[in-house]
Amino acid sequence: MNRRNFIKNAGAFAALSNISPSEIFKSAMPDQLKSIRITRTDSNFEREKLIRPFGFKGGFLTELWQAVARLDSENYKGNIGLGTQSVLYGDADLFAAHSETGGNAMMYALTEKALQTAKKVPFTTPVELFDKILPSVISQGKRITGKQDLNLNFIYNAMVSVDNAAWLLYAAENNFKTFDAMIPAPYRKALAHQSDKIAIMYQVPYGMPMEDLKKAAQQGYFVIKIKTGHPGTQAEMLQKDIDKLTQIHNTLKDARTNQTKNGKLIYTLDANARYEKKETLLRYLDHAKKIGAFEQILLIEEPLSEKNDEEVGDVGIRVAGDESVHDEAGAMRRLQQGYGAIVLKGIAKTLSLSMKLAKLAADRNVPCLCADLTVNPILIDWHRNLAGRIAPFPGLGMGLMETNGDMNYRNWAEMIKYNPAAGASWSQARNGVFELSKEFYQRSAGIMEPSAHYQQMFPAV
C-alpha cells in the first residue's frame, strides 16, 4: 500500500474507531527518528553506605557508589542518567584483588571513558549507541583495570548511567513523553504487556537474622529469594548453603499467603555462578527434597560458573541465566543447555541490552524476571517499567522482580526523597506485590521527570 492510499484508508478507519488518523499513521508507519549528536558530557557520583556488610558471590560489600551521568545535545541539555556500581557483581575476581574503594574508582573511571566515547558517536536510538561504543569501552576497561579477562558485566555496569542518560536524551529529541513511546519498534512486542501486579522477590542474604525473615512473611512477602554460594571451598559452600536452607525452611514452612494457588510461599535461589559442578547443585537440591522445601522452589538463578556447559534441563526446577547472559549469543547458549528463563538486569547491564534479551526471550516463549543490584529508588522505577511490561511469569500470573535497597542502604529514607515519584502508590509493597495503576504507565513511574537532587550536582550551563 502506498502512502496516499494508507492515509486515505486510515481516515476511513478513524471515522469508525474514534481514533485520529495521525495516531493510526504513527503506529503503523516506520519510525522517523532524529540523528542525535552529543555535544557535552559530565559525571559525578555519591557514596552510599550499607546498613551491614552485604554478602553474595562469596564476598561482601559495605557501600555502593551511585554514578550520575549527564548528556547534552544542541537542542536539549541536562539529561541525567543514574547507575549503581557493584564491582562484586561485575567481576568478583577484580573485587577480591583490590580494595573496595579501588574497585569502585576503576568502574567510575570507565563510566567517564564511556561518556567521552559516546560524545564522538552520532546515533538514532540508545541501542545503536550502545552497540557502537561497546568495543571501545571494553578495550578501555581492560586498560583501566589491567585485567585482560575483565568480565563483561563490569563493563555493562559502568555503562548504565550513560545508557539511561542516552534514553532520556533520545526521548527529548523525538518528543517521546512515555516509556512506551520511546521503545524502539523491534522491541515493542516483547514489552507490550501491562501487568497490574509485580511480585516482589524478598532477598535473604547470608547473614540475615531469621527474625527479620519471619517479619517479612508476616508483612505479606511470599517470594523469598535465597542467596546461596557462601564463601569458602566448594565443600564448605555446600554445607553452609544446606544449613541456611534448613534454617530458612524451618522458619517459613508453616507461613501462608493468598497470592499462590496452594497458599505456600515460593522460594527462588540465587547462586551467582558459585557452583563449579552440576553434581554439587544436585546435592543441594537433594537436601531441599529431604527437608520438604523442593516443591516450593520456583527457579534458581545462574547456579553454575560461567564456563560450565553442563545440561541443566533435568535438575527438576527451572534454571535462569544471569551473569553468563552477556549478549544474545550468550542467552542462546544457555537456552540450548536447558536453561528455562532469562534474568533481565536493566539496572546492571543497561536497558539497551535488556531490550534485546527481552525480545529474544519473547520470540522463543521463554519467561523473564528482573533481578536487583541493590539500586537506588529512581533506578528501581526504571526496572519497574521493564518488569511491568514483560510477560507474566509462569505459575505466578504477574511480573517478577527483586528489590532490596530498603533493607540494605543506611540512608534509604533520604534517598527516597531524591525520586520525583517518591511516595507513589506503585512503589509501596502491599501483600508482597507492587500494584501498578493506570497512572504508573501514563507517568512511566516518574523516570522521565527531573530529580532536583541529581540536577544540582551539575552546573546549569
Coordinates of C-alpha atoms in Angstrom, one line a residue:
M1 CA 0.0 0.0 0.0
N2 CA 1.4 3.4 -0.9
R3 CA 1.5 6.4 1.4
R4 CA -1.5 8.2 -0.2
N5 CA -3.8 5.1 0.0
F6 CA -2.6 4.4 3.5
I7 CA -3.6 7.8 4.7
K8 CA -7.0 7.6 2.9
N9 CA -7.8 4.2 4.5
A10 CA -6.5 5.4 7.9
G11 CA -9.0 8.3 7.7
A12 CA -11.9 5.9 6.9
F13 CA -10.9 3.6 9.7
A14 CA -10.6 6.5 12.1
A15 CA -14.2 7.6 11.4
L16 CA -15.4 4.2 12.6
S17 CA -13.0 3.7 15.5
N18 CA -12.8 7.2 17.1
I19 CA -9.0 7.3 16.7
S20 CA -7.3 10.1 14.9
P21 CA -5.7 9.3 11.6
S22 CA -2.4 10.7 12.9
E23 CA -2.3 8.2 15.7
I24 CA -3.0 5.3 13.3
F25 CA -0.4 6.6 10.9
K26 CA 2.2 7.0 13.7
S27 CA 1.7 3.4 15.0
A28 CA 1.7 1.7 11.6
M29 CA 4.3 3.5 9.5
P30 CA 8.1 3.2 10.2
D31 CA 9.5 5.5 12.9
Q32 CA 11.2 8.7 11.7
L33 CA 13.9 9.1 14.3
K34 CA 16.3 12.0 14.7
S35 CA 20.0 11.6 14.4
I36 CA 21.4 12.7 17.7
R37 CA 24.9 14.1 18.4
I38 CA 26.1 14.6 22.0
T39 CA 27.8 18.0 22.4
R40 CA 28.7 17.9 26.1
T41 CA 29.1 15.3 28.9
D42 CA 29.6 15.4 32.6
S43 CA 29.6 12.9 35.5
N44 CA 29.7 12.7 39.3
F45 CA 29.0 10.1 42.0
E46 CA 27.8 9.7 45.6
R47 CA 28.9 7.0 48.0
E48 CA 26.1 5.4 49.9
K49 CA 26.9 3.2 52.9
L50 CA 25.1 -0.1 53.6
I51 CA 23.5 -1.0 57.0
R52 CA 25.6 -4.1 57.3
P53 CA 28.1 -5.9 55.0
F54 CA 26.1 -7.4 52.1
G55 CA 27.2 -10.8 51.1
F56 CA 26.9 -12.7 47.8
K57 CA 29.3 -14.3 45.3
G58 CA 31.5 -15.3 48.2
G59 CA 32.3 -11.6 49.1
F60 CA 30.8 -8.7 51.0
L61 CA 30.0 -5.1 50.1
T62 CA 30.0 -2.2 52.6
E63 CA 29.0 0.6 50.2
L64 CA 27.6 1.3 46.7
W65 CA 28.6 4.2 44.6
Q66 CA 25.8 6.0 42.7
A67 CA 27.1 7.1 39.4
V68 CA 25.5 10.1 37.7
A69 CA 26.0 10.9 34.0
R70 CA 24.8 13.9 32.1
L71 CA 24.4 14.2 28.3
D72 CA 23.7 17.4 26.3
S73 CA 22.9 17.8 22.7
E74 CA 22.5 21.1 20.8
N75 CA 18.8 21.1 21.4
Y76 CA 18.4 19.5 24.9
K77 CA 20.5 19.9 28.0
G78 CA 20.6 18.3 31.4
N79 CA 19.6 14.7 30.6
I80 CA 20.8 12.8 33.6
G81 CA 21.1 9.1 34.0
L82 CA 21.9 7.1 37.1
G83 CA 23.7 3.9 37.7
T84 CA 24.6 1.9 40.9
Q85 CA 28.1 0.4 40.8
S86 CA 28.5 -3.1 42.0
V87 CA 32.1 -4.3 41.4
L88 CA 31.4 -7.6 43.2
Y89 CA 28.6 -8.4 40.8
G90 CA 30.5 -7.1 37.8
D91 CA 33.8 -9.1 38.4
A92 CA 34.2 -10.9 41.6
D93 CA 37.9 -11.7 41.0
L94 CA 38.6 -8.0 40.4
F95 CA 36.7 -7.1 43.6
A96 CA 38.8 -9.6 45.6
A97 CA 42.1 -8.3 44.1
H98 CA 41.6 -4.7 45.2
S99 CA 40.2 -2.6 48.0
E100 CA 36.5 -1.9 47.7
T101 CA 37.2 1.8 47.0
G102 CA 39.8 0.9 44.4
G103 CA 37.4 -1.3 42.5
N104 CA 34.8 1.4 42.6
A105 CA 37.2 4.0 41.4
M106 CA 38.1 1.9 38.4
M107 CA 34.5 1.4 37.4
Y108 CA 33.8 5.1 37.8
A109 CA 36.8 5.9 35.6
L110 CA 35.3 3.6 33.0
T111 CA 32.0 5.4 33.1
E112 CA 33.8 8.6 32.4
K113 CA 35.6 7.0 29.4
A114 CA 32.3 5.7 28.1
L115 CA 30.9 9.2 28.2
Q116 CA 33.9 10.6 26.3
T117 CA 33.4 7.8 23.7
A118 CA 29.7 8.5 23.3
K119 CA 30.4 12.1 22.6
K120 CA 32.1 11.1 19.3
V121 CA 29.3 8.9 18.0
P122 CA 26.0 10.1 16.3
F123 CA 23.0 7.7 16.9
T124 CA 19.3 7.4 16.4
T125 CA 18.4 5.0 19.3
P126 CA 20.3 4.3 22.5
V127 CA 20.6 0.6 21.4
E128 CA 22.5 1.8 18.4
L129 CA 24.8 4.0 20.6
F130 CA 25.3 1.0 23.0
D131 CA 26.4 -1.2 20.1
K132 CA 28.7 1.4 18.6
I133 CA 30.6 2.3 21.7
L134 CA 30.8 -1.1 23.4
P135 CA 34.0 -2.4 21.7
S136 CA 35.9 0.8 22.7
V137 CA 34.6 0.7 26.3
I138 CA 35.6 -3.0 26.6
S139 CA 39.1 -2.1 25.5
Q140 CA 39.3 0.9 27.8
G141 CA 38.0 -1.3 30.7
K142 CA 40.8 -3.8 30.2
R143 CA 43.3 -0.9 30.2
I144 CA 42.0 0.8 33.3
T145 CA 41.8 -2.4 35.3
G146 CA 44.9 -4.1 33.9
K147 CA 42.7 -7.3 33.6
Q148 CA 42.6 -8.8 30.1
D149 CA 39.8 -11.2 31.1
L150 CA 37.6 -8.5 32.6
N151 CA 34.1 -9.7 32.9
L152 CA 31.6 -8.1 30.6
N153 CA 29.3 -7.4 33.5
F154 CA 31.8 -5.0 34.9
I155 CA 31.7 -3.1 31.5
Y156 CA 27.9 -3.1 31.4
N157 CA 27.6 -1.9 35.0
A158 CA 29.8 1.0 34.2
M159 CA 27.7 1.9 31.2
V160 CA 24.3 2.0 32.9
S161 CA 24.2 5.7 33.8
V162 CA 25.4 6.6 30.3
D163 CA 22.8 4.4 28.7
N164 CA 20.0 5.8 30.9
A165 CA 21.0 9.4 30.1
A166 CA 21.0 8.4 26.4
W167 CA 17.4 7.1 26.7
L168 CA 16.3 10.4 28.2
L169 CA 18.1 12.5 25.5
Y170 CA 16.6 10.2 22.8
A171 CA 13.1 10.7 24.3
A172 CA 13.6 14.5 24.4
E173 CA 14.9 14.7 20.8
N174 CA 12.0 12.7 19.5
N175 CA 9.3 14.2 21.8
F176 CA 8.5 10.9 23.4
K177 CA 6.6 11.5 26.6
T178 CA 6.4 8.0 28.0
F179 CA 8.4 4.8 28.4
D180 CA 6.1 3.0 25.9
A181 CA 6.5 5.7 23.3
M182 CA 10.3 5.5 23.4
I183 CA 10.6 1.7 23.0
P184 CA 12.1 1.2 19.5
A185 CA 9.9 -0.8 17.1
P186 CA 11.8 -4.1 17.2
Y187 CA 11.2 -4.4 21.0
R188 CA 7.6 -3.3 21.3
K189 CA 6.0 -6.7 21.1
A190 CA 8.2 -8.1 23.8
L191 CA 7.4 -5.2 26.1
A192 CA 3.7 -4.9 25.2
H193 CA 2.3 -6.3 28.4
Q194 CA 0.9 -4.1 31.2
S195 CA 0.7 -6.2 34.4
D196 CA -1.3 -4.8 37.2
K197 CA 0.9 -6.5 39.8
I198 CA 4.6 -7.4 40.2
A199 CA 5.6 -10.0 42.8
I200 CA 8.5 -8.8 44.9
M201 CA 11.4 -11.1 45.4
Y202 CA 12.4 -10.6 49.0
Q203 CA 16.1 -11.2 49.3
V204 CA 17.7 -13.2 52.1
P205 CA 21.5 -12.6 52.1
Y206 CA 23.9 -14.8 54.0
G207 CA 23.7 -13.1 57.4
M208 CA 20.0 -12.1 57.7
P209 CA 18.5 -12.9 61.1
M210 CA 15.6 -15.3 60.9
E211 CA 13.5 -12.9 63.0
D212 CA 13.7 -10.4 60.1
L213 CA 12.7 -13.1 57.6
K214 CA 9.7 -14.1 59.8
K215 CA 8.6 -10.4 59.9
A216 CA 8.8 -10.2 56.2
A217 CA 6.5 -13.2 55.8
Q218 CA 4.1 -11.6 58.3
Q219 CA 4.1 -8.4 56.2
G220 CA 3.0 -10.4 53.1
Y221 CA 6.1 -11.2 51.2
F222 CA 5.6 -14.5 49.5
V223 CA 8.5 -14.9 47.0
I224 CA 11.7 -15.5 49.1
K225 CA 15.0 -15.1 47.2
I226 CA 17.7 -17.1 48.9
K227 CA 21.3 -16.2 48.3
T228 CA 23.4 -19.4 48.1
G229 CA 27.1 -19.8 47.2
H230 CA 28.5 -19.0 50.7
P231 CA 32.2 -18.1 51.0
G232 CA 34.8 -20.9 51.2
T233 CA 35.7 -24.0 49.3
Q234 CA 33.0 -25.9 47.3
A235 CA 32.5 -28.3 50.2
E236 CA 32.3 -25.5 52.7
M237 CA 30.0 -23.6 50.5
L238 CA 27.6 -26.5 50.1
Q239 CA 27.4 -27.2 53.8
K240 CA 26.7 -23.6 54.6
D241 CA 24.1 -23.4 51.9
I242 CA 22.4 -26.6 53.1
D243 CA 22.4 -25.3 56.7
K244 CA 21.0 -22.0 55.6
L245 CA 18.2 -23.5 53.6
T246 CA 17.2 -25.7 56.5
Q247 CA 17.1 -22.7 58.8
I248 CA 15.0 -20.7 56.3
H249 CA 12.6 -23.5 55.6
N250 CA 12.1 -24.3 59.3
T251 CA 11.3 -20.6 59.8
L252 CA 8.8 -20.3 56.8
K253 CA 7.4 -23.8 56.2
D254 CA 4.1 -23.0 58.1
A255 CA 3.7 -19.5 56.6
R256 CA 0.8 -19.0 54.2
T257 CA -0.2 -16.5 51.6
N258 CA -3.3 -15.8 49.4
Q259 CA -1.1 -14.9 46.4
T260 CA -0.3 -18.6 45.4
K261 CA -2.7 -21.4 44.5
N262 CA -1.6 -23.7 47.2
G263 CA -1.2 -21.0 49.8
K264 CA 2.5 -21.8 50.3
L265 CA 5.4 -19.3 50.0
I266 CA 7.7 -19.5 47.0
Y267 CA 11.4 -19.9 47.1
T268 CA 13.9 -18.8 44.5
L269 CA 17.6 -19.4 44.7
D270 CA 20.5 -17.3 43.5
A271 CA 23.9 -18.8 43.5
N272 CA 25.6 -16.1 41.4
A273 CA 27.6 -18.8 39.5
R274 CA 29.4 -20.1 42.6
Y275 CA 28.7 -23.8 41.9
E276 CA 31.5 -25.2 39.8
K277 CA 29.8 -28.5 39.0
K278 CA 26.2 -29.6 38.4
E279 CA 26.9 -32.5 40.8
T280 CA 27.2 -30.1 43.7
L281 CA 24.0 -28.3 42.8
L282 CA 22.1 -31.7 42.7
R283 CA 23.4 -32.5 46.2
Y284 CA 21.9 -29.2 47.4
L285 CA 18.6 -29.9 45.7
D286 CA 18.6 -33.4 47.1
H287 CA 18.8 -31.8 50.6
A288 CA 15.9 -29.5 49.6
K289 CA 13.8 -32.6 48.8
K290 CA 14.8 -34.2 52.1
I291 CA 13.5 -31.3 54.2
G292 CA 10.4 -30.7 52.1
A293 CA 11.5 -27.4 50.6
F294 CA 12.0 -28.6 47.0
E295 CA 8.3 -28.3 45.9
Q296 CA 8.3 -24.6 46.9
I297 CA 11.3 -23.7 44.7
L298 CA 10.2 -21.8 41.6
L299 CA 13.6 -21.3 40.0
I300 CA 17.3 -21.0 40.6
E301 CA 19.3 -18.1 39.1
E302 CA 22.7 -18.8 37.5
P303 CA 23.8 -21.8 39.7
L304 CA 26.9 -22.8 37.7
S305 CA 30.1 -21.0 36.8
E306 CA 30.0 -19.1 33.5
K307 CA 32.4 -21.6 31.8
N308 CA 30.3 -24.6 32.9
D309 CA 28.5 -26.0 29.8
E310 CA 26.6 -28.9 31.6
E311 CA 23.0 -29.5 30.6
V312 CA 20.6 -28.4 33.3
G313 CA 17.2 -29.2 31.8
D314 CA 17.0 -32.3 34.0
V315 CA 17.6 -30.8 37.5
G316 CA 13.9 -30.7 38.2
I317 CA 13.4 -26.9 38.6
R318 CA 13.6 -24.0 36.1
V319 CA 17.1 -22.6 35.8
A320 CA 17.6 -18.9 34.8
G321 CA 20.6 -17.4 33.1
D322 CA 22.0 -14.2 34.6
E323 CA 25.7 -13.4 34.8
S324 CA 26.6 -15.6 31.8
V325 CA 24.0 -14.0 29.6
H326 CA 26.3 -11.2 28.3
D327 CA 24.5 -10.9 25.0
E328 CA 22.1 -12.6 22.7
A329 CA 24.6 -15.3 21.8
G330 CA 25.2 -16.0 25.5
A331 CA 21.4 -16.3 26.0
M332 CA 21.1 -18.8 23.2
R333 CA 24.0 -20.8 24.6
R334 CA 22.2 -21.1 27.9
L335 CA 18.8 -21.9 26.4
Q336 CA 20.4 -24.7 24.4
Q337 CA 21.8 -26.1 27.7
G338 CA 18.4 -26.4 29.2
Y339 CA 18.0 -23.0 30.9
G340 CA 14.4 -22.1 31.1
A341 CA 14.4 -18.3 31.9
I342 CA 16.4 -15.2 31.4
V343 CA 17.2 -12.6 34.1
L344 CA 16.9 -9.1 32.9
K345 CA 19.0 -6.5 34.7
G346 CA 18.3 -3.2 33.0
I347 CA 19.8 -1.6 36.1
A348 CA 23.0 -3.6 35.9
K349 CA 23.6 -4.4 32.3
T350 CA 21.8 -1.4 30.6
L351 CA 18.3 -1.1 29.4
S352 CA 19.5 -1.3 25.8
L353 CA 20.9 -4.8 26.3
S354 CA 17.8 -5.8 28.3
M355 CA 15.5 -4.9 25.5
K356 CA 17.5 -7.1 23.2
L357 CA 17.3 -10.0 25.6
A358 CA 13.6 -9.5 26.3
K359 CA 12.9 -9.7 22.5
L360 CA 15.0 -12.9 22.1
A361 CA 13.1 -14.5 25.1
A362 CA 9.7 -13.4 23.9
D363 CA 10.3 -14.7 20.4
R364 CA 11.0 -18.1 21.9
N365 CA 8.3 -18.0 24.6
V366 CA 11.0 -18.0 27.4
P367 CA 9.9 -16.2 30.6
C368 CA 12.0 -13.3 32.1
L369 CA 12.3 -11.9 35.5
C370 CA 14.0 -8.7 36.8
A371 CA 16.7 -9.0 39.5
D372 CA 18.1 -6.2 41.5
L373 CA 21.6 -4.8 42.1
T374 CA 20.7 -3.1 45.3
V375 CA 20.0 0.1 43.4
N376 CA 18.6 3.5 44.4
P377 CA 14.9 4.4 44.3
I378 CA 14.9 6.0 40.9
L379 CA 16.6 3.0 39.3
I380 CA 14.0 0.8 40.9
D381 CA 11.4 2.7 38.9
W382 CA 13.4 2.2 35.8
H383 CA 13.4 -1.5 36.4
R384 CA 9.7 -1.5 37.4
N385 CA 8.9 -0.1 34.0
L386 CA 10.6 -3.1 32.5
A387 CA 9.2 -5.7 34.9
G388 CA 5.6 -4.5 34.3
R389 CA 5.9 -4.8 30.6
I390 CA 7.3 -8.3 30.2
A391 CA 5.0 -11.3 30.1
P392 CA 3.8 -12.6 33.5
F393 CA 6.0 -15.3 34.9
P394 CA 4.6 -18.8 34.6
G395 CA 2.9 -20.0 37.8
L396 CA 2.5 -16.5 39.2
G397 CA 0.3 -14.7 36.7
M398 CA 2.2 -11.4 37.3
G399 CA 5.6 -9.9 36.7
L400 CA 8.5 -10.9 39.0
M401 CA 11.2 -8.5 40.3
E402 CA 13.7 -8.2 43.1
T403 CA 14.3 -5.1 45.1
N404 CA 16.3 -4.9 48.3
G405 CA 17.6 -1.3 48.6
D406 CA 15.3 -0.6 51.5
M407 CA 16.8 -3.3 53.7
N408 CA 20.4 -2.5 52.8
Y409 CA 21.0 1.2 52.5
R410 CA 21.8 3.2 55.6
N411 CA 20.5 6.4 54.0
W412 CA 17.4 4.9 52.3
A413 CA 14.8 7.3 53.7
E414 CA 16.8 10.3 52.4
M415 CA 17.4 8.6 49.0
I416 CA 13.7 8.2 48.5
K417 CA 13.3 12.0 48.6
Y418 CA 15.5 12.3 45.5
N419 CA 12.9 10.5 43.5
P420 CA 10.3 12.8 41.7
A421 CA 7.8 10.0 42.2
A422 CA 8.5 9.5 45.9
G423 CA 5.5 8.1 47.8
A424 CA 3.7 6.9 44.6
S425 CA 1.3 4.0 45.2
W426 CA 3.2 1.7 42.8
S427 CA 6.3 2.0 45.0
Q428 CA 4.6 0.7 48.1
A429 CA 4.8 -3.0 48.8
R430 CA 1.4 -4.4 49.5
N431 CA 1.0 -8.0 50.5
G432 CA 4.2 -8.9 48.7
V433 CA 3.5 -7.1 45.4
F434 CA 3.7 -3.8 43.7
E435 CA 0.3 -2.7 42.4
L436 CA 0.7 -0.9 39.0
S437 CA -2.0 1.6 38.4
K438 CA -3.0 3.3 35.1
E439 CA -1.1 6.3 36.4
F440 CA 2.0 4.2 36.7
Y441 CA 2.0 3.5 33.0
Q442 CA 0.9 7.0 32.0
R443 CA 3.6 8.6 34.1
S444 CA 6.2 5.9 33.3
A445 CA 6.8 5.6 37.1
G446 CA 8.3 9.1 37.0
I447 CA 11.6 8.3 35.4
M448 CA 11.2 11.0 32.7
E449 CA 10.8 13.7 35.3
P450 CA 13.9 15.5 36.6
S451 CA 15.3 14.9 40.0
A452 CA 16.3 18.2 41.7
H453 CA 18.9 16.4 43.9
Y454 CA 20.8 15.0 40.9
Q455 CA 20.3 18.0 38.7
Q456 CA 22.0 20.2 41.3
M457 CA 25.2 18.1 41.1
F458 CA 25.9 19.8 37.7
P459 CA 26.3 23.4 36.6
A460 CA 23.3 25.0 34.9
V461 CA 25.1 25.7 31.7

